[in-house]
PDB file of C-alpha atoms and ligand atoms in Angstrom:
ATOM      1  CA  MET A   1     124.035 114.109  88.937  1.00 64.00           C
ATOM      2  CA  THR A   2     121.685 111.802  90.599  1.00 83.00           C
ATOM      3  CA  ARG A   3     118.079 112.020  89.383  1.00 94.00           C
ATOM      4  CA  PRO A   4     115.667 113.662  91.935  1.00 98.00           C
ATOM      5  CA  VAL A   5     113.083 111.116  93.253  1.00 98.00           C
ATOM      6  CA  PHE A   6     109.597 111.878  94.263  1.00 98.00           C
ATOM      7  CA  ARG A   7     106.788 109.736  95.694  1.00 98.00           C
ATOM      8  CA  PHE A   8     103.171 109.624  96.315  1.00 98.00           C
ATOM      9  CA  ALA A   9     102.412 107.481  99.486  1.00 98.00           C
ATOM     10  CA  PRO A  10      98.577 107.047 100.008  1.00 98.00           C
ATOM     11  CA  SER A  11      97.079 104.859 102.923  1.00 97.00           C
ATOM     12  CA  PRO A  12      94.644 102.305 101.402  1.00 97.00           C
ATOM     13  CA  ASN A  13      92.382 102.574 104.340  1.00 95.00           C
ATOM     14  CA  GLY A  14      89.612 104.212 102.498  1.00 94.00           C
ATOM     15  CA  GLN A  15      88.551 105.740  99.048  1.00 94.00           C
ATOM     16  CA  LEU A  16      90.764 108.424  97.596  1.00 95.00           C
ATOM     17  CA  HIS A  17      89.358 111.869  97.246  1.00 92.00           C
ATOM     18  CA  LEU A  18      90.073 115.437  95.496  1.00 91.00           C
ATOM     19  CA  GLY A  19      92.699 116.328  98.135  1.00 91.00           C
ATOM     20  CA  HIS A  20      94.582 112.890  96.948  1.00 94.00           C
ATOM     21  CA  ALA A  21      94.317 113.736  93.573  1.00 94.00           C
ATOM     22  CA  TYR A  22      95.847 117.409  93.813  1.00 93.00           C
ATOM     23  CA  SER A  23      98.670 115.878  95.792  1.00 95.00           C
ATOM     24  CA  ALA A  24      99.453 112.915  93.435  1.00 96.00           C
ATOM     25  CA  LEU A  25      99.373 115.167  90.299  1.00 94.00           C
ATOM     26  CA  LEU A  26     101.310 117.798  91.819  1.00 94.00           C
ATOM     27  CA  ASN A  27     103.938 115.165  92.771  1.00 96.00           C
ATOM     28  CA  GLN A  28     103.897 113.952  89.373  1.00 95.00           C
ATOM     29  CA  ARG A  29     104.213 117.447  87.823  1.00 93.00           C
ATOM     30  CA  MET A  30     106.968 118.476  90.149  1.00 95.00           C
ATOM     31  CA  ALA A  31     108.775 115.295  89.169  1.00 96.00           C
ATOM     32  CA  ARG A  32     108.544 115.639  85.541  1.00 95.00           C
ATOM     33  CA  GLU A  33     109.659 119.252  85.805  1.00 95.00           C
ATOM     34  CA  ALA A  34     112.606 118.103  87.568  1.00 97.00           C
ATOM     35  CA  GLY A  35     113.486 115.550  85.188  1.00 97.00           C
ATOM     36  CA  GLY A  36     112.971 113.064  88.256  1.00 97.00           C
ATOM     37  CA  ARG A  37     111.579 109.689  88.941  1.00 98.00           C
ATOM     38  CA  PHE A  38     108.198 109.078  90.352  1.00 98.00           C
ATOM     39  CA  LEU A  39     107.212 106.184  92.706  1.00 98.00           C
ATOM     40  CA  LEU A  40     103.957 105.278  94.511  1.00 98.00           C
ATOM     41  CA  ARG A  41     104.166 103.678  98.056  1.00 98.00           C
ATOM     42  CA  MET A  42     101.079 101.893  99.828  1.00 98.00           C
ATOM     43  CA  GLU A  43     101.320 103.067 103.380  1.00 98.00           C
ATOM     44  CA  ASP A  44      99.572  99.926 104.679  1.00 97.00           C
ATOM     45  CA  ILE A  45     101.180  99.177 108.153  1.00 96.00           C
ATOM     46  CA  ASP A  46      97.528  99.261 109.580  1.00 94.00           C
ATOM     47  CA  VAL A  47      97.047  95.881 108.552  1.00 89.00           C
ATOM     48  CA  THR A  48      93.075  96.064 109.926  1.00 91.00           C
ATOM     49  CA  ARG A  49      92.162  99.136 108.353  1.00 94.00           C
ATOM     50  CA  CYS A  50      94.117  98.467 104.932  1.00 96.00           C
ATOM     51  CA  THR A  51      92.732  95.865 102.549  1.00 95.00           C
ATOM     52  CA  PRO A  52      93.643  94.623  99.438  1.00 95.00           C
ATOM     53  CA  GLU A  53      90.232  95.852  98.170  1.00 96.00           C
ATOM     54  CA  LEU A  54      90.593  99.218  98.854  1.00 97.00           C
ATOM     55  CA  GLU A  55      94.392  98.930  97.701  1.00 97.00           C
ATOM     56  CA  ARG A  56      92.798  97.883  94.060  1.00 97.00           C
ATOM     57  CA  GLY A  57      90.405 100.990  94.425  1.00 97.00           C
ATOM     58  CA  VAL A  58      93.459 103.361  95.097  1.00 98.00           C
ATOM     59  CA  LEU A  59      95.393 101.958  92.037  1.00 98.00           C
ATOM     60  CA  ARG A  60      92.181 102.300  89.894  1.00 97.00           C
ATOM     61  CA  ASP A  61      91.588 105.905  90.856  1.00 97.00           C
ATOM     62  CA  LEU A  62      94.968 106.811  90.174  1.00 97.00           C
ATOM     63  CA  ALA A  63      95.342 105.208  86.848  1.00 97.00           C
ATOM     64  CA  TRP A  64      92.184 106.970  86.082  1.00 96.00           C
ATOM     65  CA  ILE A  65      93.551 110.360  87.095  1.00 94.00           C
ATOM     66  CA  GLY A  66      96.314 109.796  84.805  1.00 94.00           C
ATOM     67  CA  LEU A  67      98.900 109.255  87.129  1.00 95.00           C
ATOM     68  CA  ARG A  68     101.938 106.937  86.104  1.00 96.00           C
ATOM     69  CA  TRP A  69     104.377 105.262  88.244  1.00 98.00           C
ATOM     70  CA  GLU A  70     107.363 103.165  88.370  1.00 97.00           C
ATOM     71  CA  GLU A  71     106.854  99.099  89.194  1.00 96.00           C
ATOM     72  CA  PRO A  72     106.804  97.812  91.578  1.00 95.00           C
ATOM     73  CA  VAL A  73     105.015  99.650  94.214  1.00 97.00           C
ATOM     74  CA  ARG A  74     106.548  99.527  97.545  1.00 97.00           C
ATOM     75  CA  ARG A  75     103.823  97.896 100.040  1.00 97.00           C
ATOM     76  CA  GLN A  76     104.887  98.573 103.650  1.00 97.00           C
ATOM     77  CA  SER A  77     103.318  95.522 104.986  1.00 96.00           C
ATOM     78  CA  ASP A  78     105.862  93.443 102.768  1.00 97.00           C
ATOM     79  CA  HIS A  79     108.784  95.260 104.781  1.00 97.00           C
ATOM     80  CA  PHE A  80     108.079  95.022 108.522  1.00 97.00           C
ATOM     81  CA  ASP A  81     111.548  93.549 108.668  1.00 97.00           C
ATOM     82  CA  ASP A  82     113.135  97.147 107.634  1.00 98.00           C
ATOM     83  CA  TYR A  83     110.997  98.687 110.418  1.00 98.00           C
ATOM     84  CA  ARG A  84     111.876  96.189 113.164  1.00 97.00           C
ATOM     85  CA  ALA A  85     115.769  96.526 112.297  1.00 97.00           C
ATOM     86  CA  ALA A  86     115.089 100.460 112.971  1.00 98.00           C
ATOM     87  CA  LEU A  87     113.158 100.057 115.911  1.00 98.00           C
ATOM     88  CA  GLU A  88     115.635  97.457 117.304  1.00 97.00           C
ATOM     89  CA  ARG A  89     118.550 100.099 117.150  1.00 98.00           C
ATOM     90  CA  LEU A  90     116.263 102.639 119.003  1.00 98.00           C
ATOM     91  CA  ILE A  91     115.521 100.106 121.654  1.00 96.00           C
ATOM     92  CA  ASP A  92     119.252  99.170 122.051  1.00 97.00           C
ATOM     93  CA  ALA A  93     120.163 102.908 122.220  1.00 97.00           C
ATOM     94  CA  ASP A  94     117.378 103.397 125.207  1.00 95.00           C
ATOM     95  CA  LEU A  95     115.576 105.815 123.297  1.00 97.00           C
ATOM     96  CA  VAL A  96     112.280 104.246 123.192  1.00 97.00           C
ATOM     97  CA  TYR A  97     110.384 102.734 126.141  1.00 96.00           C
ATOM     98  CA  PRO A  98     107.229 100.387 126.124  1.00 96.00           C
ATOM     99  CA  ALA A  99     104.353 102.626 126.998  1.00 97.00           C
ATOM    100  CA  PHE A 100     101.255 101.092 128.766  1.00 96.00           C
ATOM    101  CA  MET A 101      98.845 103.617 129.595  1.00 95.00           C
ATOM    102  CA  SER A 102      95.641 103.104 127.648  1.00 92.00           C
ATOM    103  CA  ARG A 103      93.793 106.001 126.392  1.00 91.00           C
ATOM    104  CA  GLY A 104      91.199 106.034 129.118  1.00 93.00           C
ATOM    105  CA  GLU A 105      94.064 106.035 131.535  1.00 94.00           C
ATOM    106  CA  VAL A 106      95.875 109.033 129.562  1.00 94.00           C
ATOM    107  CA  ARG A 107      92.308 110.845 129.497  1.00 94.00           C
ATOM    108  CA  ALA A 108      91.702 110.308 133.236  1.00 94.00           C
ATOM    109  CA  ARG A 109      95.282 111.549 133.953  1.00 94.00           C
ATOM    110  CA  ILE A 110      94.696 114.586 132.048  1.00 95.00           C
ATOM    111  CA  ALA A 111      91.360 115.441 133.597  1.00 95.00           C
ATOM    112  CA  GLU A 112      92.699 115.208 136.652  1.00 94.00           C
ATOM    113  CA  HIS A 113      95.670 117.451 135.981  1.00 94.00           C
ATOM    114  CA  GLU A 114      93.052 120.004 134.427  1.00 95.00           C
ATOM    115  CA  ALA A 115      90.786 120.086 137.106  1.00 94.00           C
ATOM    116  CA  GLY A 116      93.463 121.646 139.033  1.00 90.00           C
ATOM    117  CA  GLY A 117      93.154 124.488 136.554  1.00 93.00           C
ATOM    118  CA  GLU A 118      96.100 124.039 134.600  1.00 94.00           C
ATOM    119  CA  ARG A 119      95.805 122.915 130.786  1.00 95.00           C
ATOM    120  CA  TRP A 120      97.695 119.927 129.778  1.00 96.00           C
ATOM    121  CA  PRO A 121     100.201 120.557 126.966  1.00 96.00           C
ATOM    122  CA  ARG A 122      98.755 119.401 123.360  1.00 96.00           C
ATOM    123  CA  ASP A 123     100.587 118.559 120.223  1.00 97.00           C
ATOM    124  CA  PRO A 124     100.428 120.462 116.888  1.00 97.00           C
ATOM    125  CA  ASP A 125      97.463 118.202 115.894  1.00 95.00           C
ATOM    126  CA  GLY A 126      95.625 119.351 119.223  1.00 95.00           C
ATOM    127  CA  ALA A 127      96.331 115.818 120.876  1.00 94.00           C
ATOM    128  CA  PRO A 128      97.294 115.727 124.579  1.00 95.00           C
ATOM    129  CA  LEU A 129     100.943 114.691 124.922  1.00 97.00           C
ATOM    130  CA  TYR A 130     101.640 111.347 126.422  1.00 97.00           C
ATOM    131  CA  PRO A 131     101.832 111.555 130.098  1.00 95.00           C
ATOM    132  CA  GLY A 132     105.181 109.439 130.132  1.00 84.00           C
ATOM    133  CA  GLU A 133     105.456 108.362 133.894  1.00 87.00           C
ATOM    134  CA  ASP A 134     105.980 104.863 132.658  1.00 90.00           C
ATOM    135  CA  ARG A 135     109.376 106.174 130.960  1.00 92.00           C
ATOM    136  CA  HIS A 136     110.813 105.720 134.450  1.00 90.00           C
ATOM    137  CA  MET A 137     109.572 102.325 135.191  1.00 93.00           C
ATOM    138  CA  SER A 138     112.237  99.856 136.462  1.00 93.00           C
ATOM    139  CA  ALA A 139     113.249  97.121 133.981  1.00 91.00           C
ATOM    140  CA  ARG A 140     111.902  94.347 136.235  1.00 95.00           C
ATOM    141  CA  GLU A 141     108.598  96.137 136.499  1.00 95.00           C
ATOM    142  CA  ARG A 142     108.331  96.532 132.614  1.00 94.00           C
ATOM    143  CA  GLN A 143     109.198  92.829 132.181  1.00 94.00           C
ATOM    144  CA  ALA A 144     106.327  91.756 134.721  1.00 96.00           C
ATOM    145  CA  LEU A 145     104.018  93.649 132.870  1.00 95.00           C
ATOM    146  CA  ILE A 146     105.079  92.257 129.166  1.00 93.00           C
ATOM    147  CA  ASP A 147     105.195  88.774 130.702  1.00 95.00           C
ATOM    148  CA  GLU A 148     101.711  89.210 131.928  1.00 95.00           C
ATOM    149  CA  GLY A 149     100.561  90.220 128.102  1.00 95.00           C
ATOM    150  CA  ALA A 150      99.669  93.876 128.775  1.00 95.00           C
ATOM    151  CA  PRO A 151      99.109  95.973 125.665  1.00 95.00           C
ATOM    152  CA  PHE A 152     101.718  98.741 125.082  1.00 96.00           C
ATOM    153  CA  ALA A 153     102.981 100.839 122.430  1.00 96.00           C
ATOM    154  CA  TRP A 154     106.705 101.921 121.734  1.00 97.00           C
ATOM    155  CA  ARG A 155     107.088 105.606 122.241  1.00 97.00           C
ATOM    156  CA  LEU A 156     110.332 107.797 121.435  1.00 98.00           C
ATOM    157  CA  ASP A 157     111.502 109.219 124.689  1.00 97.00           C
ATOM    158  CA  MET A 158     111.758 112.624 123.198  1.00 98.00           C
ATOM    159  CA  ALA A 159     114.006 114.626 125.587  1.00 97.00           C
ATOM    160  CA  SER A 160     116.471 111.729 125.344  1.00 97.00           C
ATOM    161  CA  ALA A 161     116.175 111.913 121.581  1.00 98.00           C
ATOM    162  CA  ILE A 162     116.629 115.437 121.532  1.00 98.00           C
ATOM    163  CA  ALA A 163     119.588 115.591 123.962  1.00 97.00           C
ATOM    164  CA  HIS A 164     121.222 112.791 121.556  1.00 96.00           C
ATOM    165  CA  VAL A 165     120.914 114.936 118.202  1.00 97.00           C
ATOM    166  CA  GLY A 166     120.855 118.366 119.681  1.00 94.00           C
ATOM    167  CA  ASN A 167     118.079 120.956 119.326  1.00 90.00           C
ATOM    168  CA  THR A 168     119.065 122.703 116.058  1.00 93.00           C
ATOM    169  CA  LEU A 169     117.439 120.395 113.383  1.00 98.00           C
ATOM    170  CA  ASP A 170     116.009 121.966 110.745  1.00 98.00           C
ATOM    171  CA  TRP A 171     114.884 121.236 107.090  1.00 98.00           C
ATOM    172  CA  ASP A 172     114.680 122.731 103.727  1.00 98.00           C
ATOM    173  CA  GLU A 173     110.825 123.486 102.731  1.00 98.00           C
ATOM    174  CA  THR A 174     110.086 124.774  99.391  1.00 98.00           C
ATOM    175  CA  GLY A 175     106.117 124.641 100.038  1.00 97.00           C
ATOM    176  CA  GLN A 176     104.859 126.170 103.282  1.00 97.00           C
ATOM    177  CA  GLY A 177     103.880 125.671 106.719  1.00 97.00           C
ATOM    178  CA  PRO A 178     100.477 126.834 108.402  1.00 96.00           C
ATOM    179  CA  GLU A 179     102.051 129.969 109.487  1.00 96.00           C
ATOM    180  CA  GLY A 180     103.857 130.695 105.921  1.00 96.00           C
ATOM    181  CA  GLU A 181     107.025 128.926 107.501  1.00 97.00           C
ATOM    182  CA  ALA A 182     109.282 128.271 104.255  1.00 97.00           C
ATOM    183  CA  GLY A 183     112.884 128.073 103.405  1.00 98.00           C
ATOM    184  CA  ARG A 184     115.265 126.725 106.329  1.00 98.00           C
ATOM    185  CA  VAL A 185     112.801 125.905 108.806  1.00 98.00           C
ATOM    186  CA  ARG A 186     113.711 125.007 112.391  1.00 97.00           C
ATOM    187  CA  ALA A 187     112.340 121.587 113.854  1.00 98.00           C
ATOM    188  CA  ARG A 188     110.487 121.967 117.213  1.00 97.00           C
ATOM    189  CA  PRO A 189     109.942 117.914 117.960  1.00 97.00           C
ATOM    190  CA  GLU A 190     109.454 118.859 121.670  1.00 97.00           C
ATOM    191  CA  SER A 191     106.121 119.996 120.636  1.00 97.00           C
ATOM    192  CA  TRP A 192     104.905 116.450 120.062  1.00 98.00           C
ATOM    193  CA  GLY A 193     106.362 114.661 122.910  1.00 97.00           C
ATOM    194  CA  ASP A 194     106.695 110.947 123.324  1.00 98.00           C
ATOM    195  CA  VAL A 195     105.236 109.866 119.928  1.00 98.00           C
ATOM    196  CA  VAL A 196     104.475 106.324 119.004  1.00 97.00           C
ATOM    197  CA  ILE A 197     107.094 104.722 116.982  1.00 98.00           C
ATOM    198  CA  ALA A 198     105.850 101.137 117.231  1.00 97.00           C
ATOM    199  CA  ARG A 199     103.090  98.813 118.337  1.00 93.00           C
ATOM    200  CA  LYS A 200     103.381  95.698 120.343  1.00 88.00           C
ATOM    201  CA  GLU A 201     102.222  93.543 117.194  1.00 89.00           C
ATOM    202  CA  ILE A 202     103.392  95.910 114.223  1.00 91.00           C
ATOM    203  CA  PRO A 203     107.025  96.898 114.489  1.00 92.00           C
ATOM    204  CA  ALA A 204     106.200 100.453 112.997  1.00 96.00           C
ATOM    205  CA  SER A 205     104.135 103.607 113.189  1.00 96.00           C
ATOM    206  CA  TYR A 206     103.597 106.031 110.613  1.00 97.00           C
ATOM    207  CA  HIS A 207     106.551 108.254 111.653  1.00 98.00           C
ATOM    208  CA  LEU A 208     109.147 105.311 111.546  1.00 98.00           C
ATOM    209  CA  SER A 209     108.034 103.675 108.440  1.00 98.00           C
ATOM    210  CA  VAL A 210     107.897 106.937 106.435  1.00 98.00           C
ATOM    211  CA  VAL A 211     111.622 107.833 107.207  1.00 98.00           C
ATOM    212  CA  VAL A 212     112.841 104.257 106.751  1.00 98.00           C
ATOM    213  CA  ASP A 213     111.102 104.334 103.384  1.00 98.00           C
ATOM    214  CA  ASP A 214     111.856 107.508 102.348  1.00 98.00           C
ATOM    215  CA  ALA A 215     115.623 106.714 102.699  1.00 98.00           C
ATOM    216  CA  LEU A 216     115.640 103.040 101.354  1.00 98.00           C
ATOM    217  CA  GLN A 217     113.822 104.351  98.286  1.00 97.00           C
ATOM    218  CA  GLY A 218     116.280 107.143  97.951  1.00 97.00           C
ATOM    219  CA  ILE A 219     113.400 109.713  97.932  1.00 98.00           C
ATOM    220  CA  THR A 220     115.056 113.495  97.319  1.00 98.00           C
ATOM    221  CA  HIS A 221     111.702 115.338  97.514  1.00 98.00           C
ATOM    222  CA  VAL A 222     108.841 114.772  99.705  1.00 98.00           C
ATOM    223  CA  VAL A 223     105.650 116.631  98.296  1.00 98.00           C
ATOM    224  CA  ARG A 224     102.616 116.227 100.858  1.00 98.00           C
ATOM    225  CA  GLY A 225      99.681 117.946 102.099  1.00 96.00           C
ATOM    226  CA  ARG A 226     100.246 120.880 104.840  1.00 96.00           C
ATOM    227  CA  ASP A 227      98.660 118.645 107.450  1.00 95.00           C
ATOM    228  CA  LEU A 228     102.022 116.839 107.643  1.00 97.00           C
ATOM    229  CA  PHE A 229     104.319 119.895 107.947  1.00 98.00           C
ATOM    230  CA  HIS A 230     104.538 119.704 111.795  1.00 98.00           C
ATOM    231  CA  ALA A 231     105.246 116.074 111.785  1.00 98.00           C
ATOM    232  CA  THR A 232     108.427 116.596 109.668  1.00 98.00           C
ATOM    233  CA  ALA A 233     110.104 117.698 113.020  1.00 98.00           C
ATOM    234  CA  VAL A 234     109.506 114.034 114.289  1.00 98.00           C
ATOM    235  CA  HIS A 235     110.974 112.883 111.035  1.00 98.00           C
ATOM    236  CA  ARG A 236     114.067 114.893 110.947  1.00 98.00           C
ATOM    237  CA  VAL A 237     114.721 113.554 114.729  1.00 98.00           C
ATOM    238  CA  LEU A 238     114.309 109.885 113.416  1.00 98.00           C
ATOM    239  CA  GLN A 239     116.622 110.587 110.492  1.00 98.00           C
ATOM    240  CA  GLU A 240     119.510 111.791 112.752  1.00 98.00           C
ATOM    241  CA  LEU A 241     119.039 108.955 115.174  1.00 98.00           C
ATOM    242  CA  LEU A 242     119.039 106.420 112.577  1.00 98.00           C
ATOM    243  CA  GLY A 243     121.641 108.035 110.167  1.00 98.00           C
ATOM    244  CA  LEU A 244     119.113 108.469 107.462  1.00 98.00           C
ATOM    245  CA  SER A 245     119.009 110.581 104.281  1.00 97.00           C
ATOM    246  CA  VAL A 246     116.985 113.807 104.421  1.00 98.00           C
ATOM    247  CA  PRO A 247     115.086 114.790 101.679  1.00 98.00           C
ATOM    248  CA  GLN A 248     113.821 118.426 100.692  1.00 98.00           C
ATOM    249  CA  TYR A 249     109.990 118.987 101.770  1.00 98.00           C
ATOM    250  CA  HIS A 250     107.234 120.635  99.796  1.00 98.00           C
ATOM    251  CA  HIS A 251     104.012 120.929 101.856  1.00 98.00           C
ATOM    252  CA  HIS A 252     101.280 121.980  99.892  1.00 95.00           C
ATOM    253  CA  ASP A 253      97.630 123.452 100.208  1.00 91.00           C
ATOM    254  CA  LEU A 254      94.941 121.337 101.300  1.00 90.00           C
ATOM    255  CA  VAL A 255      91.796 120.953  99.167  1.00 85.00           C
ATOM    256  CA  LEU A 256      88.925 122.010 101.336  1.00 82.00           C
ATOM    257  CA  ASP A 257      85.143 121.450 101.180  1.00 79.00           C
ATOM    258  CA  ASP A 258      82.753 124.123 100.722  1.00 77.00           C
ATOM    259  CA  ASP A 259      82.580 124.944 104.335  1.00 79.00           C
ATOM    260  CA  GLY A 260      86.471 125.396 104.330  1.00 80.00           C
ATOM    261  CA  ARG A 261      87.016 122.049 105.904  1.00 81.00           C
ATOM    262  CA  LYS A 262      89.809 119.319 105.054  1.00 79.00           C
ATOM    263  CA  LEU A 263      88.273 116.524 103.127  1.00 79.00           C
ATOM    264  CA  SER A 264      88.192 113.257 104.648  1.00 76.00           C
ATOM    265  CA  LYS A 265      88.137 109.633 103.384  1.00 75.00           C
ATOM    266  CA  SER A 266      85.009 109.203 105.778  1.00 69.00           C
ATOM    267  CA  ARG A 267      82.921 111.478 103.583  1.00 68.00           C
ATOM    268  CA  GLY A 268      82.044 109.768 100.213  1.00 64.00           C
ATOM    269  CA  ASP A 269      80.947 112.830  98.350  1.00 63.00           C
ATOM    270  CA  THR A 270      84.269 113.878  96.886  1.00 80.00           C
ATOM    271  CA  SER A 271      85.639 110.458  96.456  1.00 91.00           C
ATOM    272  CA  LEU A 272      87.245 110.028  92.896  1.00 94.00           C
ATOM    273  CA  ALA A 273      85.208 106.754  92.554  1.00 93.00           C
ATOM    274  CA  ALA A 274      81.943 108.908  93.272  1.00 91.00           C
ATOM    275  CA  LEU A 275      82.959 111.711  90.791  1.00 91.00           C
ATOM    276  CA  ARG A 276      83.957 108.826  88.085  1.00 93.00           C
ATOM    277  CA  GLU A 277      80.686 107.667  88.489  1.00 92.00           C
ATOM    278  CA  SER A 278      78.658 110.664  88.392  1.00 91.00           C
ATOM    279  CA  GLY A 279      80.560 111.190  84.603  1.00 93.00           C
ATOM    280  CA  ALA A 280      83.325 113.285  85.722  1.00 92.00           C
ATOM    281  CA  THR A 281      86.429 112.919  83.414  1.00 92.00           C
ATOM    282  CA  PRO A 282      90.163 112.600  84.103  1.00 91.00           C
ATOM    283  CA  GLY A 283      90.519 116.033  82.466  1.00 90.00           C
ATOM    284  CA  ASP A 284      87.919 117.566  85.107  1.00 87.00           C
ATOM    285  CA  MET A 285      90.106 115.983  88.018  1.00 84.00           C
ATOM    286  CA  ALA A 286      93.069 117.807  86.508  1.00 83.00           C
ATOM    287  CA  ARG A 287      91.440 121.049  86.267  1.00 84.00           C
ATOM    288  CA  MET A 288      89.516 120.711  89.480  1.00 76.00           C
ATOM    289  CA  VAL A 289      93.103 120.495  91.241  1.00 72.00           C
ATOM    290  CA  GLY A 290      94.434 123.312  89.385  1.00 71.00           C
ATOM    291  CA  GLY A 291      96.365 121.072  87.001  1.00 60.00           C
ATOM    292  CA  PRO A 292      96.854 121.139  83.233  1.00 50.00           C
TER     293      PRO A 292
HETATM  294  N1  LIG B   1     100.343 107.864 104.021  1.00 93.37           N
HETATM  295  C1  LIG B   1     100.276 109.322 104.495  1.00 93.37           C
HETATM  296  C2  LIG B   1      98.771 109.680 104.167  1.00 93.37           C
HETATM  297  O1  LIG B   1      97.966 109.000 103.252  1.00 93.37           O
HETATM  298  C3  LIG B   1     100.881 110.322 103.766  1.00 93.37           C
HETATM  299  C4  LIG B   1     102.676 110.115 104.092  1.00 93.37           C
HETATM  300  C5  LIG B   1     103.492 111.311 103.672  1.00 93.37           C
HETATM  301  O2  LIG B   1     103.195 111.591 102.507  1.00 93.37           O
HETATM  302  O3  LIG B   1     104.652 111.343 104.487  1.00 93.37           O
HETATM  303  O4  LIG B   1      98.491 110.897 104.649  1.00 93.37           O
END
């Protein structure tokens, strides 16, 4: 029998907080209980916000809370070729298109629509779906814009993608979704619309790199926060389109602040570094996140 493989995959674009400690320690505990391996992956495709200094801080914090992982750590910015190859397959299959609308244009388009009294559809995170008119642009028009140097992102043509893979995708959930979803969960990728798959300069987005890496690293168990539960539907579509392996998913509780809000990297007060400086111990961390 092959050993289960777990991973913790932080983005080094800020300081880790208690929520990350909870996720990392839970991952490690579940890996240990399953007799599995435990990997660490740096999700640093956003090369402007992720810095070597922040990465050093992440490694320091994780070592401090008692996390132990296999070396080498996979750093996504070292593997753009893997994501480019996956992107090219989607381009060749005509399942992605260059999307040229700027944020401002999208906002204006939606405001215009909503002024007519009808609400524009939102994705599970509350962001408006991409209007997608440029899905129907002619090849010549596209090329002209690209030649002019217009900025664009590669977006998945979700309707075509679903037509390709069928609308009966599901996954095995051992944790819980926001509405208590568990067990065999039906994926609803249509709720996301045409998600970004890659940028003009960076051949990957979170959705693309996460499924490629989980497959390349042989991950069998994805343990992560409930805020990523609905994103799993997009991941299932990409796994089918690219013929990638499908892990089991476990979406866990989020650590909330005293006002019941999700912790954020921009608020320093619950950062692991601040807690350490104020005299907290690794044992305190484990107890604060319900560990041993
Ligand atoms: N890098 C993502 C984050 O820090 C987590 C990705 C995942 O676990 O799938 O939120």
